[in-house]
CSV table of C-alpha atoms in Angstrom, one decimal:
chain,number,residue,atom,x,y,z
A,729,MET,CA,123.4,-42.5,-208.0
A,730,LYS,CA,125.9,-39.2,-208.1
A,731,ILE,CA,128.5,-38.1,-206.1
A,732,LEU,CA,129.3,-34.3,-205.5
A,733,ASP,CA,132.6,-33.6,-203.9
A,734,CYS,CA,132.3,-30.2,-202.1
A,735,THR,CA,135.5,-29.7,-200.8
A,736,LEU,CA,135.9,-26.1,-201.5
A,737,ARG,CA,132.7,-25.2,-199.8
A,738,ASP,CA,132.8,-27.4,-196.8
A,739,GLY,CA,136.6,-27.1,-196.7
A,740,GLY,CA,136.1,-23.1,-196.6
A,741,TYR,CA,135.6,-23.7,-192.8
A,742,TYR,CA,139.4,-24.0,-192.1
A,743,THR,CA,140.5,-21.9,-194.7
A,744,ASN,CA,137.7,-18.8,-194.2
A,745,TRP,CA,136.8,-19.8,-198.2
A,746,ASP,CA,140.5,-18.8,-199.5
A,747,PHE,CA,142.2,-21.2,-201.5
A,748,ASN,CA,145.6,-21.0,-203.7
A,749,GLU,CA,144.6,-20.7,-207.4
A,750,LYS,CA,147.3,-23.5,-208.0
A,751,LEU,CA,145.5,-26.2,-205.8
A,752,VAL,CA,141.7,-25.2,-207.1
A,753,ASN,CA,143.4,-25.7,-210.9
A,754,SER,CA,144.7,-29.4,-209.7
A,755,TYR,CA,141.5,-29.8,-207.8
A,756,ILE,CA,139.3,-29.2,-211.1
A,757,GLU,CA,141.6,-31.4,-213.4
A,758,ALA,CA,141.4,-34.0,-211.2
A,759,THR,CA,137.3,-34.3,-210.5
A,760,ASN,CA,137.5,-34.0,-214.7
A,761,ILE,CA,139.0,-37.0,-214.5
A,762,LEU,CA,137.4,-38.8,-211.8
A,763,PRO,CA,133.7,-40.4,-211.3
A,764,ILE,CA,132.4,-37.6,-209.5
A,765,ASP,CA,129.1,-36.0,-210.9
A,766,ILE,CA,129.0,-32.5,-209.6
A,767,ILE,CA,131.6,-30.1,-207.4
A,768,GLU,CA,130.0,-27.6,-205.2
A,769,VAL,CA,132.7,-24.6,-205.1
A,770,GLY,CA,131.7,-22.5,-202.8
A,771,TYR,CA,128.8,-20.3,-201.1
A,772,ARG,CA,126.9,-17.1,-202.8
A,773,SER,CA,126.2,-14.5,-199.8
A,774,ASN,CA,124.9,-11.3,-198.9
A,775,HIS,CA,127.5,-8.8,-197.8
A,776,GLN,CA,128.9,-9.7,-193.9
A,777,THR,CA,130.7,-7.1,-191.9
A,778,GLU,CA,133.7,-9.7,-191.1
A,779,TYR,CA,136.0,-11.3,-193.7
A,780,PHE,CA,135.4,-14.6,-195.9
A,781,GLY,CA,137.3,-15.4,-198.8
A,782,GLU,CA,136.8,-16.0,-202.4
A,783,TYR,CA,134.8,-18.8,-202.2
A,784,PHE,CA,132.5,-17.8,-199.7
A,785,TYR,CA,131.0,-15.2,-202.2
A,786,CYS,CA,132.0,-17.1,-205.7
A,787,PRO,CA,132.4,-13.6,-207.8
A,788,LEU,CA,131.4,-14.1,-211.3
A,789,TYR,CA,135.1,-14.3,-212.4
A,790,VAL,CA,135.4,-17.2,-210.0
A,791,LEU,CA,132.3,-19.1,-211.7
A,792,LYS,CA,133.6,-18.2,-214.7
A,793,ASP,CA,136.7,-19.5,-214.9
A,794,ILE,CA,135.8,-22.8,-212.9
A,795,ARG,CA,132.9,-22.9,-216.0
A,796,LYS,CA,135.4,-22.8,-218.5
A,797,LYS,CA,137.8,-25.4,-216.8
A,798,SER,CA,135.3,-28.1,-215.6
A,799,VAL,CA,133.3,-30.5,-217.6
A,800,LYS,CA,131.3,-31.3,-214.5
A,801,LYS,CA,128.0,-29.8,-213.1
A,802,ILE,CA,128.9,-27.0,-211.2
A,803,ALA,CA,126.8,-26.0,-207.6
A,804,ILE,CA,126.7,-23.5,-205.3
A,805,MET,CA,125.2,-23.0,-201.7
A,806,LEU,CA,122.9,-20.7,-200.0
A,807,ASN,CA,122.4,-20.0,-196.3
A,808,GLU,CA,118.5,-20.1,-196.3
A,809,LYS,CA,118.4,-18.4,-193.2
A,810,ASP,CA,120.2,-15.2,-194.6
A,811,VAL,CA,118.3,-14.9,-197.8
A,812,SER,CA,114.9,-13.6,-198.9
A,813,ILE,CA,113.4,-14.0,-202.5
A,814,ALA,CA,114.9,-10.5,-203.3
A,815,ASP,CA,118.5,-11.8,-202.3
A,816,ALA,CA,118.3,-14.9,-204.3
A,817,LEU,CA,117.3,-12.9,-207.3
A,818,VAL,CA,120.2,-10.5,-206.8
A,819,LEU,CA,122.4,-13.4,-205.9
A,820,LEU,CA,121.3,-16.0,-208.6
A,821,LYS,CA,120.3,-14.1,-211.5
A,822,PRO,CA,124.2,-13.1,-213.0
A,823,ILE,CA,125.3,-16.8,-212.4
A,824,ILE,CA,122.3,-18.4,-214.6
A,825,GLY,CA,124.3,-20.3,-217.5
A,826,LEU,CA,127.2,-20.7,-215.0
A,827,VAL,CA,126.0,-22.8,-212.1
A,828,ASP,CA,123.5,-26.1,-212.8
A,829,ILE,CA,122.3,-26.8,-209.4
A,830,VAL,CA,121.7,-24.4,-206.1
A,831,ARG,CA,121.8,-26.2,-202.5
A,832,MET,CA,120.1,-24.5,-199.6
A,833,ALA,CA,121.4,-25.2,-196.0
A,834,VAL,CA,118.1,-25.4,-194.1
A,835,ASP,CA,117.1,-25.2,-190.3
A,836,PRO,CA,114.1,-27.6,-190.5
A,837,LYS,CA,112.2,-24.9,-188.2
A,838,ASN,CA,112.4,-22.8,-191.5
A,839,PHE,CA,111.3,-25.8,-193.5
A,840,LYS,CA,108.5,-24.1,-195.1
A,841,ARG,CA,109.9,-20.5,-196.1
A,842,ALA,CA,112.8,-22.7,-197.4
A,843,LEU,CA,110.4,-24.8,-199.6
A,844,GLU,CA,109.0,-21.3,-201.3
A,845,LEU,CA,112.4,-19.8,-201.8
A,846,GLY,CA,113.3,-23.3,-203.5
A,847,PHE,CA,110.7,-23.2,-206.3
A,848,PHE,CA,111.5,-19.6,-206.7
A,849,ILE,CA,115.0,-20.7,-207.4
A,850,LYS,CA,113.8,-23.8,-209.5
A,851,LYS,CA,111.6,-21.3,-211.6
A,852,MET,CA,114.4,-19.4,-212.5
A,853,GLY,CA,116.0,-22.2,-214.0
A,854,PHE,CA,118.2,-24.1,-211.8
A,855,GLU,CA,118.2,-27.6,-210.4
A,856,VAL,CA,117.6,-27.2,-206.5
A,857,ALA,CA,118.3,-29.0,-203.8
A,858,LEU,CA,117.2,-28.4,-199.8
A,859,ASN,CA,120.2,-29.9,-197.7
A,860,ALA,CA,118.1,-30.3,-194.4
A,861,MET,CA,120.5,-30.0,-191.4
A,862,TYR,CA,120.2,-31.9,-187.9
A,863,MET,CA,119.2,-35.1,-189.3
A,864,SER,CA,119.7,-37.0,-185.8
A,865,LYS,CA,117.0,-35.0,-184.4
A,866,TRP,CA,114.7,-35.0,-187.2
A,867,ILE,CA,112.7,-38.1,-185.0
A,868,GLU,CA,111.7,-35.8,-182.3
A,869,GLN,CA,110.1,-33.3,-184.8
A,870,PRO,CA,106.8,-34.8,-186.2
A,871,ASP,CA,105.9,-31.3,-187.4
A,872,PHE,CA,108.9,-31.3,-189.4
A,873,ILE,CA,108.4,-34.9,-191.1
A,874,ASN,CA,104.9,-34.3,-191.9
A,875,GLU,CA,105.9,-30.8,-194.4
A,876,LEU,CA,107.7,-32.9,-196.1
A,877,ASN,CA,104.7,-34.2,-198.3
A,878,GLY,CA,105.3,-30.4,-200.0
A,879,LEU,CA,108.4,-31.1,-201.6
A,880,ASP,CA,107.0,-33.0,-204.9
A,881,GLY,CA,107.4,-30.6,-207.6
A,882,LYS,CA,109.0,-27.5,-205.7
A,883,VAL,CA,112.9,-28.5,-205.9
A,884,ASP,CA,114.8,-31.5,-207.2
A,885,TYR,CA,116.7,-33.2,-204.3
A,886,PHE,CA,116.2,-33.3,-200.6
A,887,ASN,CA,119.5,-34.2,-199.1
A,888,MET,CA,119.5,-35.7,-195.3
A,889,VAL,CA,122.5,-33.7,-193.2
A,890,ASP,CA,124.0,-35.4,-190.5
A,891,SER,CA,125.1,-32.0,-189.2
A,892,TYR,CA,126.3,-33.4,-185.8
A,893,GLY,CA,127.8,-36.6,-187.3
A,894,GLY,CA,126.3,-39.0,-184.8
A,895,VAL,CA,123.7,-41.2,-186.9
A,896,TYR,CA,124.4,-44.9,-187.2
A,897,PRO,CA,123.6,-47.1,-190.3
A,898,SER,CA,120.1,-47.9,-188.7
A,899,ASP,CA,119.5,-44.6,-188.2
A,900,VAL,CA,120.0,-43.8,-191.8
A,901,ILE,CA,117.7,-46.8,-193.1
A,902,GLU,CA,114.8,-45.2,-190.5
A,903,ILE,CA,114.9,-41.8,-191.4
A,904,TYR,CA,115.3,-42.8,-195.3
A,905,ASN,CA,112.4,-44.8,-195.0
A,906,LEU,CA,110.5,-42.1,-193.1
A,907,VAL,CA,111.5,-39.7,-195.7
A,908,ARG,CA,110.7,-41.5,-198.5
A,909,SER,CA,107.1,-42.1,-197.4
A,910,LYS,CA,106.4,-38.8,-197.4
A,911,THR,CA,107.5,-37.9,-201.3
A,912,ASN,CA,108.7,-38.9,-204.2
A,913,ILE,CA,111.9,-36.5,-204.6
A,914,LYS,CA,115.3,-37.5,-205.1
A,915,ILE,CA,116.8,-38.3,-202.0
A,916,GLY,CA,120.4,-37.6,-200.9
A,917,PHE,CA,123.2,-37.8,-198.0
A,918,HIS,CA,125.3,-35.9,-196.4
A,919,GLY,CA,127.7,-37.4,-193.5
A,920,HIS,CA,130.0,-35.8,-191.0
A,921,ASN,CA,132.7,-38.4,-189.9
A,922,ASN,CA,132.6,-37.2,-186.0
A,923,LEU,CA,132.1,-40.8,-185.2
A,924,GLU,CA,134.2,-42.1,-188.2
A,925,LEU,CA,130.9,-43.7,-189.7
A,926,GLY,CA,131.1,-41.3,-192.8
A,927,LEU,CA,131.6,-43.9,-195.1
A,928,ILE,CA,129.1,-46.9,-193.9
A,929,ASN,CA,126.5,-44.3,-193.5
A,930,THR,CA,126.8,-43.2,-197.1
A,931,ILE,CA,127.0,-46.7,-198.6
A,932,THR,CA,123.9,-47.4,-196.3
A,933,ALA,CA,122.4,-44.1,-198.0
A,934,ILE,CA,123.4,-45.5,-201.3
A,935,ASP,CA,121.8,-48.8,-200.4
A,936,CYS,CA,118.9,-47.7,-199.5
A,937,GLY,CA,118.6,-45.7,-202.8
A,938,SER,CA,120.1,-42.8,-202.1
A,939,GLU,CA,120.7,-40.6,-205.6
A,940,ILE,CA,123.2,-38.6,-204.6
A,941,VAL,CA,126.1,-38.2,-202.2
A,942,ASP,CA,128.4,-35.5,-200.7
A,943,ALA,CA,132.6,-36.5,-199.8
A,944,THR,CA,135.4,-34.2,-199.8
A,945,ILE,CA,139.0,-34.7,-200.7
A,946,THR,CA,140.7,-35.8,-197.5
A,947,GLY,CA,137.3,-35.4,-195.8
A,948,MET,CA,138.4,-31.8,-195.7
A,949,GLY,CA,135.0,-29.7,-193.9
A,950,ARG,CA,133.4,-28.0,-190.9
A,951,GLY,CA,134.2,-29.9,-187.7
A,952,ALA,CA,135.4,-32.9,-187.7
A,953,GLY,CA,135.0,-33.1,-191.6
A,954,ASN,CA,133.5,-35.3,-193.8
A,955,LEU,CA,133.8,-38.6,-195.8
A,956,LYS,CA,137.0,-38.5,-197.8
A,957,THR,CA,136.4,-38.7,-201.4
A,958,GLU,CA,139.2,-40.5,-202.1
A,959,LEU,CA,137.8,-43.4,-199.5
A,960,LEU,CA,134.5,-43.3,-201.4
A,961,LEU,CA,135.9,-44.0,-204.8
A,962,THR,CA,138.0,-46.6,-203.4
A,963,ALA,CA,135.2,-48.6,-201.6
A,964,LEU,CA,132.8,-48.1,-205.0
A,965,LYS,CA,135.6,-49.6,-207.0
A,966,ALA,CA,136.6,-52.5,-204.9
A,967,LYS,CA,132.7,-53.2,-205.4
A,968,GLY,CA,133.2,-52.7,-209.1
A,969,LEU,CA,130.6,-49.8,-209.2
A,970,ILE,CA,132.8,-47.5,-210.8
A,971,GLU,CA,136.4,-47.0,-212.4
A,972,VAL,CA,139.0,-44.8,-210.7
A,973,GLU,CA,141.9,-43.0,-212.4
A,974,PHE,CA,144.1,-43.2,-209.1
A,975,ASN,CA,147.1,-41.1,-210.4
A,976,ALA,CA,144.5,-37.9,-210.8
A,977,LEU,CA,143.2,-38.9,-207.3
A,978,SER,CA,146.5,-39.0,-205.4
A,979,LYS,CA,147.6,-35.7,-207.3
A,980,VAL,CA,145.1,-33.8,-206.0
A,981,VAL,CA,144.8,-35.8,-202.5
A,982,ASP,CA,148.8,-34.8,-201.9
A,983,GLY,CA,147.6,-30.7,-202.4
A,984,PHE,CA,145.0,-31.2,-200.0
A,985,LEU,CA,147.1,-33.4,-197.4
A,986,LYS,CA,149.4,-30.0,-197.1
A,987,LEU,CA,146.5,-28.2,-195.8
A,988,GLN,CA,145.6,-30.6,-193.6
A,989,ASN,CA,149.0,-30.7,-191.8
A,990,GLU,CA,148.8,-26.8,-191.4
A,991,TYR,CA,144.6,-27.0,-190.1
A,992,GLU,CA,144.6,-30.7,-188.8
A,993,TRP,CA,140.8,-30.9,-189.8
A,994,GLY,CA,139.6,-34.7,-188.9
A,995,THR,CA,137.9,-36.4,-186.1
A,996,ASN,CA,139.3,-36.4,-182.3
A,997,LEU,CA,137.6,-36.8,-178.9
A,998,PRO,CA,135.8,-33.5,-178.4
A,999,TYR,CA,134.2,-33.9,-181.8
A,1000,MET,CA,133.6,-37.4,-180.8
A,1001,VAL,CA,131.5,-36.6,-177.6
A,1002,SER,CA,129.6,-33.8,-179.7
A,1003,GLY,CA,128.8,-36.3,-182.2
A,1004,ALA,CA,127.3,-39.0,-180.0
A,1005,ASN,CA,125.6,-36.5,-178.1
A,1006,SER,CA,124.2,-34.1,-181.1
A,1007,LEU,CA,125.9,-31.2,-180.0
A,1008,PRO,CA,127.1,-28.4,-182.1
A,1009,GLN,CA,130.4,-28.3,-183.8
A,1010,LYS,CA,130.6,-24.7,-184.3
A,1011,GLU,CA,131.7,-24.3,-180.7
A,1012,VAL,CA,133.7,-27.5,-180.6
A,1013,MET,CA,135.5,-26.2,-183.9
A,1014,GLU,CA,136.5,-22.9,-182.1
A,1015,TRP,CA,137.3,-24.6,-179.1
A,1016,VAL,CA,139.7,-27.5,-180.8
A,1017,GLY,CA,141.6,-24.4,-182.8
A,1018,LYS,CA,142.2,-22.7,-179.0
A,1019,ARG,CA,145.1,-24.4,-178.1
A,1020,PHE,CA,144.9,-23.0,-174.5
A,1021,TYR,CA,141.5,-25.3,-174.5
A,1022,SER,CA,142.7,-28.8,-173.7
A,1023,TYR,CA,140.4,-31.5,-174.3
A,1024,ASN,CA,139.5,-32.0,-171.0
A,1025,SER,CA,138.4,-28.6,-171.0
A,1026,ILE,CA,136.3,-29.1,-174.3
A,1027,ILE,CA,135.1,-32.6,-172.8
A,1028,ARG,CA,133.8,-31.3,-169.6
A,1029,ALA,CA,132.3,-28.4,-171.3
A,1030,LEU,CA,130.3,-30.8,-173.8
A,1031,THR,CA,128.9,-33.0,-170.9
A,1032,ASN,CA,127.5,-30.2,-169.5
A,1033,GLN,CA,125.7,-29.2,-172.4
A,1034,SER,CA,124.4,-33.0,-173.3
A,1035,ASN,CA,123.3,-33.1,-169.4
A,1036,GLY,CA,121.8,-29.7,-169.6
A,1037,HIS,CA,123.8,-28.0,-167.2
A,1038,LYS,CA,125.2,-24.2,-167.3
A,1039,ASP,CA,127.9,-25.5,-165.2
A,1040,ASN,CA,128.9,-28.3,-163.0
A,1041,LEU,CA,130.2,-26.6,-160.1
A,1042,HIS,CA,129.4,-23.2,-158.3
A,1043,LEU,CA,131.8,-22.4,-156.0
A,1044,PRO,CA,131.2,-19.6,-153.2
A,1045,THR,CA,132.5,-15.9,-153.9
A,1046,LEU,CA,135.7,-13.9,-153.3
A,1047,ASP,CA,135.9,-12.4,-149.7
A,1048,LEU,CA,136.3,-8.8,-149.8
A,1049,SER,CA,137.0,-8.4,-146.1
A,1050,LEU,CA,140.5,-9.2,-147.5
A,1051,ASN,CA,142.2,-5.6,-147.9
A,1052,PHE,CA,145.6,-4.6,-149.8
A,1053,ASN,CA,146.3,-0.9,-151.6
A,1054,LYS,CA,149.0,-2.9,-153.8
A,1055,ALA,CA,149.1,-6.2,-156.2
A,1056,ILE,CA,151.4,-7.4,-158.4
A,1057,ILE,CA,149.9,-9.4,-161.7
A,1058,ILE,CA,152.6,-12.1,-163.0
A,1059,GLY,CA,152.1,-13.5,-166.2
A,1060,GLY,CA,153.5,-16.2,-167.9
A,1061,GLY,CA,156.5,-14.6,-170.0
A,1062,PRO,CA,160.4,-15.3,-169.7
A,1063,THR,CA,160.7,-12.1,-167.9
A,1064,GLY,CA,158.8,-13.5,-165.3
A,1065,LYS,CA,161.6,-16.0,-164.7
A,1066,SER,CA,164.8,-13.6,-165.7
A,1067,HIS,CA,163.8,-11.1,-162.9
A,1068,SER,CA,162.2,-13.3,-160.3
A,1069,LYS,CA,165.8,-12.7,-158.0
A,1070,ALA,CA,164.7,-9.2,-157.7
A,1071,LEU,CA,161.5,-9.8,-157.7
A,1072,LEU,CA,161.4,-12.0,-154.8
A,1073,GLU,CA,163.6,-9.3,-153.0
A,1074,TYR,CA,161.3,-6.7,-153.7
A,1075,LEU,CA,157.8,-9.0,-152.6
A,1076,HIS,CA,160.1,-10.1,-149.0
A,1077,ASN,CA,160.5,-6.4,-148.1
A,1078,ASN,CA,156.6,-6.1,-149.3
A,1079,ASN,CA,154.8,-8.5,-147.3
A,1080,ASN,CA,151.4,-6.4,-147.9
A,1081,ILE,CA,151.2,-6.6,-151.5
A,1082,VAL,CA,148.8,-9.5,-152.9
A,1083,ILE,CA,150.6,-11.5,-155.8
A,1084,ILE,CA,148.3,-12.7,-158.5
A,1085,HIS,CA,149.3,-15.4,-160.3
A,1086,VAL,CA,147.5,-15.9,-164.7
A,1087,SER,CA,150.2,-18.7,-165.1
A,1088,SER,CA,151.2,-21.8,-164.2
A,1089,LYS,CA,154.6,-21.1,-166.1
A,1090,ASN,CA,156.1,-18.9,-163.4
A,1091,VAL,CA,154.7,-20.4,-160.1
A,1092,ASN,CA,157.5,-21.9,-158.6
A,1093,MET,CA,159.6,-19.0,-159.0
A,1094,TYR,CA,157.2,-17.6,-156.2
A,1095,ASN,CA,157.4,-20.2,-153.4
A,1096,GLY,CA,158.4,-19.3,-149.9
A,1097,LEU,CA,156.9,-15.8,-149.4
A,1098,LYS,CA,154.2,-14.8,-146.8
A,1099,ASN,CA,152.5,-12.7,-149.2
A,1100,ARG,CA,149.1,-13.8,-150.1
A,1101,GLN,CA,148.8,-15.3,-153.2
A,1102,ILE,CA,145.7,-15.8,-155.4
A,1103,HIS,CA,145.8,-18.0,-158.6
A,1104,CYS,CA,143.6,-17.5,-161.7
A,1105,ILE,CA,141.8,-20.5,-163.4
A,1106,SER,CA,140.2,-20.4,-166.5
A,1107,GLY,CA,139.9,-22.9,-169.6
A,1108,ASN,CA,142.7,-25.7,-168.6
A,1109,GLU,CA,144.8,-23.8,-166.0
A,1110,GLY,CA,143.8,-26.0,-163.5
A,1111,HIS,CA,145.2,-29.0,-165.2
A,1112,ARG,CA,148.3,-27.1,-166.1
A,1113,LEU,CA,148.8,-26.2,-162.4
A,1114,GLU,CA,148.6,-29.9,-160.8
A,1115,SER,CA,151.4,-30.7,-163.7
A,1116,GLU,CA,153.5,-27.4,-162.8
A,1117,PHE,CA,153.0,-26.5,-158.8
A,1118,GLN,CA,155.7,-27.8,-156.5
A,1119,SER,CA,154.6,-25.7,-153.6
A,1120,GLU,CA,153.9,-27.5,-150.3
A,1121,ASN,CA,152.2,-24.9,-148.7
A,1122,PHE,CA,149.2,-23.5,-149.5
A,1123,SER,CA,148.1,-21.8,-146.6
A,1124,ASN,CA,148.4,-18.2,-147.9
A,1125,ARG,CA,146.9,-19.3,-151.4
A,1126,ILE,CA,143.6,-19.3,-153.0
A,1127,ALA,CA,142.4,-19.8,-156.5
A,1128,ILE,CA,140.1,-17.5,-158.3
A,1129,LEU,CA,138.0,-18.6,-160.9
A,1130,PRO,CA,135.4,-16.5,-163.5
A,1131,PRO,CA,131.5,-16.0,-162.5
A,1132,TYR,CA,129.1,-18.7,-163.0
A,1133,PRO,CA,128.5,-20.3,-165.3
A,1134,ARG,CA,132.0,-20.9,-166.7
A,1135,ALA,CA,132.1,-21.7,-170.8
A,1136,MET,CA,134.2,-24.7,-170.3
A,1137,GLY,CA,132.8,-25.9,-166.7
A,1138,THR,CA,134.8,-26.1,-163.9
A,1139,TYR,CA,137.9,-27.8,-162.9
A,1140,VAL,CA,139.5,-26.6,-159.5
A,1141,PRO,CA,142.5,-28.1,-158.8
A,1142,ILE,CA,143.1,-30.8,-155.8
A,1143,PHE,CA,145.1,-28.6,-153.5
A,1144,PHE,CA,142.5,-25.7,-154.2
A,1145,ARG,CA,139.4,-28.0,-153.6
A,1146,ASP,CA,138.9,-25.9,-150.2
A,1147,ASN,CA,140.2,-22.7,-151.0
A,1148,ALA,CA,138.6,-22.0,-154.6
A,1149,TYR,CA,136.2,-18.5,-155.2
A,1150,GLN,CA,134.4,-17.2,-158.0
A,1151,LEU,CA,134.2,-13.8,-159.0
A,1152,PRO,CA,130.7,-12.2,-158.8
A,1153,GLY,CA,131.1,-10.7,-161.8
A,1154,LEU,CA,133.3,-9.2,-164.8
A,1155,ASP,CA,132.3,-5.7,-165.2
A,1156,PHE,CA,135.3,-3.4,-165.6
A,1157,THR,CA,135.9,-5.3,-169.4
A,1158,ASN,CA,133.7,-6.5,-172.0
A,1159,VAL,CA,136.3,-8.0,-174.1
A,1160,ALA,CA,136.6,-11.5,-173.0
A,1161,SER,CA,134.6,-13.3,-170.2
A,1162,GLU,CA,137.6,-15.6,-169.0
A,1163,SER,CA,140.4,-14.0,-169.8
A,1164,VAL,CA,142.8,-14.8,-167.1
A,1165,THR,CA,144.6,-11.2,-167.2
A,1166,GLY,CA,140.3,-9.6,-167.0
A,1167,ILE,CA,140.1,-12.4,-164.1
A,1168,ALA,CA,143.2,-10.9,-162.3
A,1169,ILE,CA,142.2,-7.3,-162.9
A,1170,GLN,CA,139.0,-7.6,-161.9
A,1171,THR,CA,139.9,-9.5,-158.6
A,1172,VAL,CA,142.5,-6.5,-157.1
A,1173,LEU,CA,140.0,-3.9,-158.2
A,1174,ASP,CA,137.0,-6.0,-155.8
A,1175,LEU,CA,139.7,-6.1,-153.2
A,1176,GLY,CA,140.2,-2.7,-153.4
A,1177,VAL,CA,143.7,-2.2,-154.6
A,1178,THR,CA,144.8,1.4,-155.9
A,1179,GLU,CA,148.0,-0.1,-157.3
A,1180,ILE,CA,148.8,-2.7,-159.9
A,1181,GLN,CA,152.4,-4.0,-160.9
A,1182,PHE,CA,152.8,-6.3,-163.7
A,1183,ALA,CA,155.6,-8.8,-164.1
A,1184,GLY,CA,155.8,-11.5,-167.0
A,1185,TYR,CA,153.6,-9.5,-169.6
A,1186,ASP,CA,156.3,-9.5,-172.5
A,1187,GLY,CA,154.0,-9.7,-175.2
A,1188,TYR,CA,155.3,-11.6,-178.6
A,1189,HIS,CA,158.0,-11.3,-180.9
A,1190,ASP,CA,157.5,-10.8,-184.6
A,1191,GLN,CA,156.8,-14.0,-185.9
A,1192,VAL,CA,153.7,-15.5,-183.4
A,1193,SER,CA,150.8,-18.0,-184.0
A,1194,THR,CA,147.2,-16.3,-184.6
A,1195,ASN,CA,146.0,-17.2,-180.9
A,1196,GLU,CA,149.1,-15.9,-179.6
A,1197,MET,CA,148.0,-12.2,-182.0
A,1198,GLU,CA,144.7,-12.8,-180.8
A,1199,LEU,CA,145.7,-13.0,-176.9
A,1200,PHE,CA,148.1,-9.7,-177.6
A,1201,ALA,CA,145.3,-8.0,-178.5
A,1202,GLU,CA,142.6,-9.3,-175.9
A,1203,ASN,CA,145.2,-7.8,-173.3
A,1204,GLU,CA,146.0,-4.9,-174.8
A,1205,ALA,CA,142.0,-4.1,-175.2
A,1206,ILE,CA,142.0,-5.2,-171.4
A,1207,PHE,CA,144.9,-2.7,-170.5
A,1208,SER,CA,143.0,0.6,-172.3
A,1209,GLN,CA,139.8,-0.4,-170.8
A,1210,LEU,CA,141.3,-0.8,-167.3
A,1211,LYS,CA,142.7,3.5,-168.1
A,1212,ASN,CA,139.3,4.3,-167.4
A,1213,LYS,CA,138.8,3.3,-164.0
A,1214,GLY,CA,141.4,5.8,-162.8
A,1215,ILE,CA,144.0,3.2,-161.1
A,1216,LEU,CA,147.5,3.4,-161.3
A,1217,PHE,CA,148.9,0.5,-163.2
A,1218,TYR,CA,152.5,-0.5,-165.1
A,1219,SER,CA,155.0,-3.2,-165.8
A,1220,LEU,CA,158.2,-3.9,-163.4
A,1221,THR,CA,159.7,-6.0,-166.1
A,1222,PRO,CA,159.9,-5.3,-170.1
A,1223,THR,CA,156.6,-5.1,-172.0
A,1224,ARG,CA,155.7,-5.0,-175.7
A,1225,TYR,CA,152.5,-4.0,-174.8
A,1226,THR,CA,151.9,-0.2,-175.6
A,1227,GLU,CA,149.0,0.0,-172.9
A,1228,LEU,CA,150.8,-0.9,-170.2
A,1229,GLN,CA,153.8,1.5,-169.2
A,1230,ALA,CA,157.3,0.2,-168.4
A,1231,ASN,CA,158.8,0.7,-165.2
A,1232,SER,CA,161.8,-0.6,-163.6
A,1233,ILE,CA,161.4,-3.4,-160.6
A,1234,TYR,CA,165.4,-2.5,-160.0
A,1235,SER,CA,164.2,1.1,-159.3
A,1236,LEU,CA,162.6,-0.1,-156.0
A,1237,LEU,CA,165.1,-2.3,-154.9
C-alpha cells in the first residue's frame, strides 16, 4: 500500500495554486523523511483565460526544482475533460524524466475517452492513474461499471474518488468489491472529509486491498478538504504498520496551519449537507467564501437542490401601479447614519419620495416617516433584517426580492410574509442577478422613477477584504450600466464610487 500526498494539487483550490517557496521547500524536506511514497505537486494545464498560479501549470522550472530536491515519486494531474491526445503530447513530452505518474480527473460519462487518453500517456512512459469522480453515484450507473472491464493493460491505477465526501465505510466495501469484480488493476482511494469520514473510509479501503490512498497536510483540499496526512500517518503508526518522524511532520503541519487560519478549509454544516446529499462542492466552496451568505442561506439552497426544486417559494410580482417620480436608495455605509438627521428632515418634507433600503444596517434610522419604504432582500438579508429591525409599523413597508428562481432559495422575514414581492425580471444590468443594488435600481425603474438619489454608498477605504473589493467593483459596474438608461442619479452623501456623482443633502434643506 502506497501513500500519495496531494497537498499542493488539491490545496491549490484555496490559494489559486500559488504557494510560498519557503513553505514548498519545507513540504519537500518533510515528505523526503516521512513514509509518503508519492507527492502530487499540481496540474499540467492548457492556457486558461483567468488567473491560476504556478502549481496549476507546473512549468518546467518548477518540476526541475522539485525533482532535484525530492527523493519521492512525483505525480501531476490532468483535467481529462480539457485535454486531448494532441494536448497531452504537448503538455507531457517536456516533463518525461521529471514526473513519474500522470493522474487524470475523470467524469464517468467520459470514461471511454479517458481510457484511450490514459493508454496513450502510458505508452509515453508514465505510470497512469484514472481518478474516477462521483463515487457515491456509481451504483446508479451500470453502464460505467461495465466499462471497467476495459481497464486491464491500459493504465496502472484506478482510483475511487469520493468527490462529494458522502460515502460510508459500507459503501467503500461495496464499491471496491464491485470494481474488483470487473478488473485486476490496482485500485486506489481518494476521500473528501465532508462527513469527517475520511480516515475510516481510507482505512476501510486499505483493509479491502487498496494499493494507493490519498491525503493532504492538514486536510487542505477543495471544499471541506481531505483526509489529513498527519492523521493517516499517526493512525498507521499506532497500528504498527509504519514509522513516523514526528518532528518533521510537526514542522510541515505548522506551516500549513498558518495558511488554514487564513483560508479556513475544513468541514462545516453546508459541506456536511452537500456531502450527505452528494451535491457538488464547487458552489458550496464559493458560497462559504462569500461572507454575506449565511449558513442558513446555503443550507436552504442545498435543500432545494437535494429536493430537485429551483426555489422553495414563488412570490407575487411587484405592483407597478405605485407611482413615484423620485427615489432614495439607502445603503449600509456609515454616512447613512451620520447624515441621517439631514436625510430625515429632507424626507419629512418630501413624502412622495419612495425609500429603498438595500441593507439592514441603517433601517432603524428611518422609522417614523410617512414615505413608502421598500426593503430589498437577497442572500441572508432577511435574517439580518429580523435581527436589526425595531419598527412596529409595517403598513407602509414592503419587501422586494430578486426574480424567481433565487440561487440561495427564499427566506422572507416574518413581518413581511404578507407584503413580499419579486421582480418580474432584472434586465437593466447583467452584472449580478441577486445584487441588492441591482434589485433596488430595477425596482425604481419598474416604478417609473426618473431621478434616483443614493445615501450610505460610501465605498471602502484602502485596506479592504476580497469580498469588499468584489462588492465595490460590482456596484461600480452597475452604476456604469445605469448611465445607459438616461436617468438622473447621484449621491447625497460622500462616496468613493467614481461612477456615482456626489451632491450634498444639505443643499436640499
